[in-house]
XYZ file of C-alpha atoms in Angstrom:
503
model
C 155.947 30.034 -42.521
C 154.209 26.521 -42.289
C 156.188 25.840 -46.295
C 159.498 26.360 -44.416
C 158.607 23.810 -41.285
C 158.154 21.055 -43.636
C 161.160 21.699 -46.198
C 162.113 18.804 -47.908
C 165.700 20.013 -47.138
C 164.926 20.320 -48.125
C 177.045 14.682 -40.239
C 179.184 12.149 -38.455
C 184.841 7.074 -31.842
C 187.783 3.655 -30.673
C 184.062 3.150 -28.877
C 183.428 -0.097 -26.962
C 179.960 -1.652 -28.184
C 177.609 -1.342 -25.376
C 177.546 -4.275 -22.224
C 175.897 -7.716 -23.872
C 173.146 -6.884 -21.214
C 172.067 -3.482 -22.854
C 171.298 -5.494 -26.492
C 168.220 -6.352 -24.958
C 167.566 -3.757 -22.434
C 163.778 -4.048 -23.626
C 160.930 -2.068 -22.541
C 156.972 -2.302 -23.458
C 154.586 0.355 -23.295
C 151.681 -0.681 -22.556
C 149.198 -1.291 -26.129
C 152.801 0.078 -27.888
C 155.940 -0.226 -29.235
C 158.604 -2.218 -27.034
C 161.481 0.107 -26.684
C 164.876 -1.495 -26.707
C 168.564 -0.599 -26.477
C 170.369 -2.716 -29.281
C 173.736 -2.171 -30.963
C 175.815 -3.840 -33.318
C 179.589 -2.613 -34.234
C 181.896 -3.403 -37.265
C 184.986 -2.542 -38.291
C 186.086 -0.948 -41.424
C 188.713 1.357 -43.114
C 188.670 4.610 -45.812
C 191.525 6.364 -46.912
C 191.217 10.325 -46.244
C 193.302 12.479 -47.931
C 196.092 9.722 -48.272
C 195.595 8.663 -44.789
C 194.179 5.179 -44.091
C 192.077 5.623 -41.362
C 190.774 2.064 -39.563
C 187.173 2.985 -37.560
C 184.873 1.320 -35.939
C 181.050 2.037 -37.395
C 178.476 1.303 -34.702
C 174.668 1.355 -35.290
C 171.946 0.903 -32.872
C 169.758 2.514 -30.094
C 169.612 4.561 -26.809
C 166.739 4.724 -24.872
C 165.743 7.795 -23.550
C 163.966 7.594 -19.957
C 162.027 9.686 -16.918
C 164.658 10.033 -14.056
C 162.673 6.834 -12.501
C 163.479 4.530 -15.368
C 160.285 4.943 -17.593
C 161.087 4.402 -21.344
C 160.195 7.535 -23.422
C 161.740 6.771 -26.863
C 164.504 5.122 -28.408
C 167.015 7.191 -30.666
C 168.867 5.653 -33.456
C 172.207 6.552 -34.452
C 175.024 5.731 -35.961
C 178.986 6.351 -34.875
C 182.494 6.261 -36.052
C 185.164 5.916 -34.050
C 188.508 6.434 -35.312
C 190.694 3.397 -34.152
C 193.870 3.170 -32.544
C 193.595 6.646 -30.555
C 194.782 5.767 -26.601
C 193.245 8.866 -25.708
C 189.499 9.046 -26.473
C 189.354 12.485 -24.325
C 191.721 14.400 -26.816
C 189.985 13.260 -30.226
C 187.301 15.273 -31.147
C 183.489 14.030 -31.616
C 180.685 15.580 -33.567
C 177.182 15.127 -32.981
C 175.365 15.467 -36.725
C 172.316 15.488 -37.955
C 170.035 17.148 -40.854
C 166.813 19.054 -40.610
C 163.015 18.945 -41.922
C 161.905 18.780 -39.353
C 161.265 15.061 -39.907
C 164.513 14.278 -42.028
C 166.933 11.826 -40.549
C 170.486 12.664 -40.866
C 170.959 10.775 -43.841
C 171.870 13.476 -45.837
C 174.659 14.855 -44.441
C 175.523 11.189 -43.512
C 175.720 9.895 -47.095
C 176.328 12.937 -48.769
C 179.044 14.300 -47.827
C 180.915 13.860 -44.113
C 180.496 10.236 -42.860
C 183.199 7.653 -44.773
C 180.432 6.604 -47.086
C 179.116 8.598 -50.135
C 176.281 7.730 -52.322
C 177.258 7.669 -55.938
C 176.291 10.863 -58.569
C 177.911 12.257 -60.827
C 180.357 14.947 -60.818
C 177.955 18.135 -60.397
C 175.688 16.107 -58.137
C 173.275 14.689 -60.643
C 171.716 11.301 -60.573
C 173.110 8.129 -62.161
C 170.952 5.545 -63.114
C 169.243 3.679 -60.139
C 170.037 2.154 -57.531
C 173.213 4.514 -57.584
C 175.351 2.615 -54.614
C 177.754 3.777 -52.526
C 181.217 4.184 -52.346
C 184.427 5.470 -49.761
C 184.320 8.915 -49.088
C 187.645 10.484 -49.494
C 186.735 13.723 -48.309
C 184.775 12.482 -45.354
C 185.541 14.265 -41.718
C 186.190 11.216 -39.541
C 190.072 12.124 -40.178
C 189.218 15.468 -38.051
C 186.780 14.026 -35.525
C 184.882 10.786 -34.302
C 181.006 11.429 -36.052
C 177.799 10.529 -34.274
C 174.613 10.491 -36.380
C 171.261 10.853 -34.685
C 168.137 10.158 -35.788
C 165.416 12.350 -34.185
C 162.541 10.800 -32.304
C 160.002 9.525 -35.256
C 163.206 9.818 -37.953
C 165.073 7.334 -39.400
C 164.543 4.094 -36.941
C 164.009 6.184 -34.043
C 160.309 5.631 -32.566
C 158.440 6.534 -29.288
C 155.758 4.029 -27.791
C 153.069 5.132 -29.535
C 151.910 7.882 -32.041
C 150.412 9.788 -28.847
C 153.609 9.683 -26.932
C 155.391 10.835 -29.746
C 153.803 13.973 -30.153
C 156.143 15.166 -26.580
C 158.935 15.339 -29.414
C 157.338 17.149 -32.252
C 157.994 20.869 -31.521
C 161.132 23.771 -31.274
C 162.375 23.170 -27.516
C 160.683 19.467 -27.707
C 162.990 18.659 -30.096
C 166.246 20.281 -28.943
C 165.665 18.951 -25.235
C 165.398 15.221 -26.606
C 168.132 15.322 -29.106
C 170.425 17.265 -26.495
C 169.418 14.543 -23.681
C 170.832 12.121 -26.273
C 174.016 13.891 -26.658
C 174.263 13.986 -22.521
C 173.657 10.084 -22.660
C 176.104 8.855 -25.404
C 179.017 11.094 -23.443
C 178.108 9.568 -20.246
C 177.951 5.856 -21.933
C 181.091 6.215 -24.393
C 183.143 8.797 -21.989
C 183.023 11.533 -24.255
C 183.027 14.437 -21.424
C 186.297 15.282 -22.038
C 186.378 15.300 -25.714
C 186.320 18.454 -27.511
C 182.654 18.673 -28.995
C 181.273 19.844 -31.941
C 177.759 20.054 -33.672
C 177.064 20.064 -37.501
C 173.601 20.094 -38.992
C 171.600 20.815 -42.064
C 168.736 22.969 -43.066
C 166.247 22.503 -39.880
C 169.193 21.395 -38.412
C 171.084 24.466 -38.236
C 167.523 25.544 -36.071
C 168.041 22.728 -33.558
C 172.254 23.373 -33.804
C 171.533 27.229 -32.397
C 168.961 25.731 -29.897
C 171.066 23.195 -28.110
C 174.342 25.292 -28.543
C 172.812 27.666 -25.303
C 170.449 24.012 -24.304
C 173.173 21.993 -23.962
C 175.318 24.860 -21.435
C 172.321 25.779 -19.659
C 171.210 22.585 -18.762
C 174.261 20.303 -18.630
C 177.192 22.910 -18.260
C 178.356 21.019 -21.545
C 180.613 23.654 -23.447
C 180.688 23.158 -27.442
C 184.125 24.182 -29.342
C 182.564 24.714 -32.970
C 179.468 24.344 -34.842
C 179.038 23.714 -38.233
C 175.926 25.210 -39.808
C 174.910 23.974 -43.418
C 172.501 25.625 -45.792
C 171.475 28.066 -42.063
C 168.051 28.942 -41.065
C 167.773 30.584 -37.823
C 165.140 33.525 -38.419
C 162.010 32.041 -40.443
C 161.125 35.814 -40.918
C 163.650 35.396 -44.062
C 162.225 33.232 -45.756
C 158.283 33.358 -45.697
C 156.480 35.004 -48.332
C 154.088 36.761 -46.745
C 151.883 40.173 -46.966
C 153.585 42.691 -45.656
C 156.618 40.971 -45.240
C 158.963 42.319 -47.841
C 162.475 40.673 -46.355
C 162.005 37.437 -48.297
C 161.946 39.158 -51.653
C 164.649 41.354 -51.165
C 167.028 38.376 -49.381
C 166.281 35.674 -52.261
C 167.073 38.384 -55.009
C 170.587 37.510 -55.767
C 169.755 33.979 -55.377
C 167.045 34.558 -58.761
C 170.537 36.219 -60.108
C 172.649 33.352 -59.806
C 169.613 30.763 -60.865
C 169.713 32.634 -64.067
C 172.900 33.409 -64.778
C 173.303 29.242 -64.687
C 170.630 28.683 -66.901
C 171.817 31.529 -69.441
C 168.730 34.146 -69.168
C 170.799 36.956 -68.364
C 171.474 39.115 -70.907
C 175.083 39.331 -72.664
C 176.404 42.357 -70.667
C 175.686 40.084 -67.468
C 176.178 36.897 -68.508
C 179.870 37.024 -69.614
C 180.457 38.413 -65.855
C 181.055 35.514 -63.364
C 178.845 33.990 -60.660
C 180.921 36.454 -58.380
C 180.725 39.484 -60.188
C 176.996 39.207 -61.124
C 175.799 38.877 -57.542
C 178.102 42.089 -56.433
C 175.855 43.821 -58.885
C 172.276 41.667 -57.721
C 173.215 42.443 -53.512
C 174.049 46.095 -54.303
C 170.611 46.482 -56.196
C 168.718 44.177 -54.090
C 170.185 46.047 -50.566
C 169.950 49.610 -52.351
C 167.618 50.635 -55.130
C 165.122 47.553 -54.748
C 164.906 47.867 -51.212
C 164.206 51.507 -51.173
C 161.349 50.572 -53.753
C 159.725 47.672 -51.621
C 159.950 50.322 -48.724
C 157.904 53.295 -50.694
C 155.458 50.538 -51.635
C 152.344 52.964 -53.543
C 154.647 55.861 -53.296
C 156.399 55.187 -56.046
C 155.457 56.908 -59.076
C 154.474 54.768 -62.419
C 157.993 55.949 -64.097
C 160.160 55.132 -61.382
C 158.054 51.548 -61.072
C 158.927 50.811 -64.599
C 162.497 51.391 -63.789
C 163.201 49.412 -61.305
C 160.765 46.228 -62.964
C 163.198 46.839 -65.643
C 166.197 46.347 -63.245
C 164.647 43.253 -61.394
C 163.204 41.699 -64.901
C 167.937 42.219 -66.431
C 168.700 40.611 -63.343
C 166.273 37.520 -62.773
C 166.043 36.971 -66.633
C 162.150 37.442 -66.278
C 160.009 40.258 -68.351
C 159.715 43.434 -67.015
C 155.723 43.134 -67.762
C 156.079 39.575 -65.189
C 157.247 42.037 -62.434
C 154.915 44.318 -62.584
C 151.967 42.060 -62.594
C 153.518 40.968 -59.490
C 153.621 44.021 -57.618
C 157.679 43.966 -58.611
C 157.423 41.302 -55.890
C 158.655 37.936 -57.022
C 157.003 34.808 -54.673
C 159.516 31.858 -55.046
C 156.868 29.191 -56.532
C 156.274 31.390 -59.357
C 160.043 32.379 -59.950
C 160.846 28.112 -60.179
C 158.204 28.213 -63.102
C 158.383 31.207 -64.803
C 162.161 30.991 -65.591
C 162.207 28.728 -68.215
C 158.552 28.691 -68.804
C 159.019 28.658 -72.470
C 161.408 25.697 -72.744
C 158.630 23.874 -70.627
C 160.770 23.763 -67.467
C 160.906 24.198 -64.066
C 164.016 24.526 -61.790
C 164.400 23.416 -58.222
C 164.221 24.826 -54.762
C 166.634 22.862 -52.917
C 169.024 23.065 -55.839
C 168.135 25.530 -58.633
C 170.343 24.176 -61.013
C 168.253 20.823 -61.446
C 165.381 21.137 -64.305
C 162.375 19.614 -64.183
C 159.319 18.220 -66.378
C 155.470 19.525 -65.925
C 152.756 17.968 -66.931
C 151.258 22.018 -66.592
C 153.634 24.123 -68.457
C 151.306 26.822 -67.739
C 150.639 26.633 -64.168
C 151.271 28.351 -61.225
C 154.012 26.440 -59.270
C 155.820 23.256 -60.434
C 154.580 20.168 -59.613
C 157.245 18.495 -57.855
C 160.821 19.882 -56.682
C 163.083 18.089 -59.787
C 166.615 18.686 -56.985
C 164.917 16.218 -54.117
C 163.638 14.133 -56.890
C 167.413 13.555 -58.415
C 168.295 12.697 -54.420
C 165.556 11.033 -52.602
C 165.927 7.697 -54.559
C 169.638 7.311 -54.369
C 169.966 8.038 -50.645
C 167.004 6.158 -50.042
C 168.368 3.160 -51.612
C 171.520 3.803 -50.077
C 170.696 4.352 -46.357
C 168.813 0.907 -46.526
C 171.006 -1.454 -47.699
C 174.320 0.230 -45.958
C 172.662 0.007 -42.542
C 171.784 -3.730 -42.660
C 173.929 -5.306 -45.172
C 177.395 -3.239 -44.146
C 176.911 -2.274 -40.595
C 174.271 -5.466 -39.681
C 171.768 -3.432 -37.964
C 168.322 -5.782 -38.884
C 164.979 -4.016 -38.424
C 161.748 -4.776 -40.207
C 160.842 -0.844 -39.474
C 160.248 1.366 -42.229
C 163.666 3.976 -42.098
C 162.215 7.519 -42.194
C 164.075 9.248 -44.642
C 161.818 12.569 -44.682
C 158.607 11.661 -42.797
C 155.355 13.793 -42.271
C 154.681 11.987 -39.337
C 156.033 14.615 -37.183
C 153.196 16.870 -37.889
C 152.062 19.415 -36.740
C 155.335 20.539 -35.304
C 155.380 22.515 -31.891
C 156.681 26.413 -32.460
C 153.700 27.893 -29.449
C 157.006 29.902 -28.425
C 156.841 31.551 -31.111
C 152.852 31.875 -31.847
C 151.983 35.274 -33.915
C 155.593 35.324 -34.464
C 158.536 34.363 -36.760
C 160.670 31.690 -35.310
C 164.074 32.845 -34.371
C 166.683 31.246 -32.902
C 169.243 33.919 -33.358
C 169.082 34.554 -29.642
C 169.854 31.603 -28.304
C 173.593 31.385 -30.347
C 174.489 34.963 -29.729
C 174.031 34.072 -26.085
C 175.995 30.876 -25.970
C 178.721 32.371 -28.325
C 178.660 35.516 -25.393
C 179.004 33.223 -22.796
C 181.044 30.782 -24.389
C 183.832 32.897 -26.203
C 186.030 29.989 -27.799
C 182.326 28.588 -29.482
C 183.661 29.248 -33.115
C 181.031 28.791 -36.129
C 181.182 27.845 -39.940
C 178.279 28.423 -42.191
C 178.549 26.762 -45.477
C 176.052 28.457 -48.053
C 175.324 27.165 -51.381
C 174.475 30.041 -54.373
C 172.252 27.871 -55.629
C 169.931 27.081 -52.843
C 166.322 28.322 -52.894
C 165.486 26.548 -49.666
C 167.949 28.825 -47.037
C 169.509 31.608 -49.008
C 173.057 32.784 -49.012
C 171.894 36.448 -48.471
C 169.097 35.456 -45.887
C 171.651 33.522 -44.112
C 174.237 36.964 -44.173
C 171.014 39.421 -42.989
C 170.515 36.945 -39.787
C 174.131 37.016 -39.102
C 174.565 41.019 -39.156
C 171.512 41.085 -37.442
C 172.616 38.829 -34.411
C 173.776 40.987 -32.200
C 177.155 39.612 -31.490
C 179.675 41.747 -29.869
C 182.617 43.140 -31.915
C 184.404 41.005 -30.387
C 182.976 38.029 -30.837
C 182.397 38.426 -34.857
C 185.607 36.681 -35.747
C 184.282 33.918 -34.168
C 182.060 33.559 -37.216
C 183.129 32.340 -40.299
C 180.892 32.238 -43.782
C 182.188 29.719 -47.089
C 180.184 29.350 -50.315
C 179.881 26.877 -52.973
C 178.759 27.433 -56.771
C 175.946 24.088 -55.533
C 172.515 24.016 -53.578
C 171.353 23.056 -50.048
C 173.089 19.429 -50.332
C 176.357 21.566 -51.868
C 178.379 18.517 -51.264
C 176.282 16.087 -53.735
C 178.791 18.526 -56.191
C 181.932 17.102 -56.183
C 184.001 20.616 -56.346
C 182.212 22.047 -53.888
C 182.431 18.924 -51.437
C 186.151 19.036 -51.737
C 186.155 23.061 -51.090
C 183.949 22.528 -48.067
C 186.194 19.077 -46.578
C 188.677 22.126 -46.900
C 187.317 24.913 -45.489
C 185.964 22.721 -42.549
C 189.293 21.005 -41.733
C 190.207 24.699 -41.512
C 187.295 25.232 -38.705
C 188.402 22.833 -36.921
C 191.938 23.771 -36.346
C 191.103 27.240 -35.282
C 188.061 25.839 -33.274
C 190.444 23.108 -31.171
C 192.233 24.100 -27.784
């Protein structure tokens, strides 16, 4: 479970800038950081499906205190405001923001919803560096205001000292700060009244189910729609583990797909498409596969060597592979066994990126090649846009994925699998107009497409209430949007969401 905490993956007002007095609203701790509210806004324009849309981009701090005043942290973010709306109470605002835990929300930021967009290529893949950025023309901010946030030890976003910061590092920890943040930027930018919305990413879609019931328990503050990207709510899913068989059943189609896009399937299946090859990979994987996993030594030698020969036609491994793994397939060897004889390994966040061991023969690839064609670009990206565009200055080093938030906090759910399931089937039971998108990519090792539709049918929601759901998929990875068909298919479907999700 520990593999999933720390996934390296492996979402975005007219606002007033804060009172002159607030830019230096600063606070020291004593032997630690001084905490400071500071802001700076700029104006700008992108054109949006035709549209020119004129926003204002603001970038700084709140501080987050004790009811008596005392500093705790300050949270970076960064907003855009849609200008010329006399109204700010009937445009929509959506709080983003992407996952590790430890990622900041540059991701979804610079990937694929605020007006910005790193450059890549058409299917996603990396230009030479430094990459740059350019207008987003599939960006949200023509649907809603977007509000980035940095969690506490993300990004810019710091507490006093590392001691202190530790009171953020954990499931509720997390969700409490980043949902007192929400609370404060309503109260400061008079965003009550606005219909609200939450969109996050990977770990993301963890804290989005956590403050969806957080934020109406605790501040009677009543969402309209979540979006949830590349979903993990039920860690049971995804961790390989002894006598945990759901993870090999739930990334089965997933292996499918991988191979299909890399050509190891055999003729029969590999003139099918994507589609019709994982109809054919679910049915086995829910049907004769699981019934096998289920027998476990009951199984007689024939009928193992039938259905290794089933899983070795549809992952494009040898049936001699599967059987010297139990007819169990961990992920790490899966990444490296595919195209083990071309010397390649493909991704986790994004299995159709290949990359290069120094160890063709080992166990597990070296490094994940999909966050390696990302991490520079965004990097470089994030860096320069928030000084040089938006004229935020700070000599801190921006956290893009940081291990500094380690160990994270899940005691709630000690000799347990983390679920959050519960806490969106209540707020979607006692909020029946909370409407939710789940955007899944085929090609995404890191949250599945099938793991995300077990948690779903598994939730519990009342009849009812199921419509309220809604599911889209994209022939991409966990970033699906770094694929230029699949961000315009998702700018689609999600303009969709939001029509059905607003009064």
């Amino acid at each position: 479970m520990k593999q999933l905490v720390y996934l390296a993956l492996v979402a975005l007002l007219q606002l007033p800038a804060l009172p002159a007095q607030d830019a230096d609203d600063g606070h020291m701790a004593e032997g630690g950081k001084e905490l400071e509210e500071r802001t700076n806004t700029t104006r700008h324009s992108v054109t949006i499906g035709g549209q020119v849309i004129d926003y204002q981009a603001t970038a700084g701090t709140l501080l987050l205190k004790e009811e008596d005043g005392t500093p705790k942290a300050e949270v970076f973010f960064i907003a855009y405001v849609k200008e010329g709306v006399d109204d700010s109470a009937s445009r929509p605002v959506t709080f983003t923001f992407n996952g590790g835990p430890g990622s900041s929300s540059v991701w979804l930021h610079l990937g694929g919803v605020g007006p910005k967009r790193v450059r890549m290529d058409e299917d996603g893949f990396m230009l030479p560096p430094p990459g740059g950025l350019a207008d987003n023309p599939y960006s949200w901010l023509d649907l809603s205001d977007l509000v980035f946030i940095d969690p506490v030890s993300t990004g810019f976003s710091r507490a006093p000292d590392d001691e202190k910061a530790k009171d953020f590092h954990g499931l509720r920890e997390d969700i409490s700060s980043v949902g007192e943040f929400i609370r404060l930027y309503c109260v400061r930018y008079g965003r009550w009244n606005s219909p609200k919305f939450l969109a996050g990413e990977s770990y993301g879609t963890t804290r989005a189910a956590g403050l969806s019931s957080y934020l109406q328990q605790q501040f009677g503050m009543y969402l309209n729609g979540i979006v949830l990207v590349s979903s993990i709510l039920n860690f049971q899913t995804v961790d390989f583990n002894v006598g945990n068989d759901l993870p090999y059943l739930l990334h089965f189609p997933t292996y499918t797909a991988t191979a299909w896009y890399h050509r190891q399937l055999a003729p029969a299946l590999q003139d099918l498409s994507l589609r019709e090859v994982l109809d054919r990979s679910e049915e086995f994987a829910l049907g004769a596969y699981a019934s096998a996993l289920l027998r476990g030594d009951r199984l007689s030698g024939s009928e193992r060597d039938a259905i290794a020969q089933s899983v070795a036609g549809l992952t494009g491994l040898t049936a001699e592979f599967v059987l010297q793994n139990d007819l169990r397939l961990p992920l790490g060897r899966f990444t490296k066994e595919l195209l083990r004889d071309q010397a390649r390994t493909v991704g986790r966040l994004d299995s159709r990126f290949k990359g290069i061991d120094r160890d063709s023969g080992g166990e597990r690839y070296e490094y994940d090649p999909s966050y390696a064609a990302i991490e520079g670009p965004f990097s470089a990206a994030l860096k320069h846009y928030v000084r040089q565009e938006l004229g935020y200055p700070s000599d801190l080093p921006y956290e893009i994925l940081t291990g500094r938030v380690r160990p994270w906090n899940f005691s709630e759910f000690e000799n347990s699998y983390v679920d959050v399931g519960e806490d969106l089937r209540r707020a979607m039971t006692q909020n029946p107009y909370l409407r939710v998108f789940v955007a899944n990519g085929y090609y995404d090792f890191a949250t599945p497409y099938f793991a995300t539709e077990y948690t779903f049918s598994h939730l519990g929601l009342d009849p009812q209430l199921r419509p309220n759901v809604e599911m889209g998929y994209y022939e991409s990875g966990h970033m699906m949007y770094i694929h230029q068909p699949s961000l315009r298919q998702l700018k689609s479907d999600v303009a969709g969401f939001y029509a059905k999700a607003l009064p």
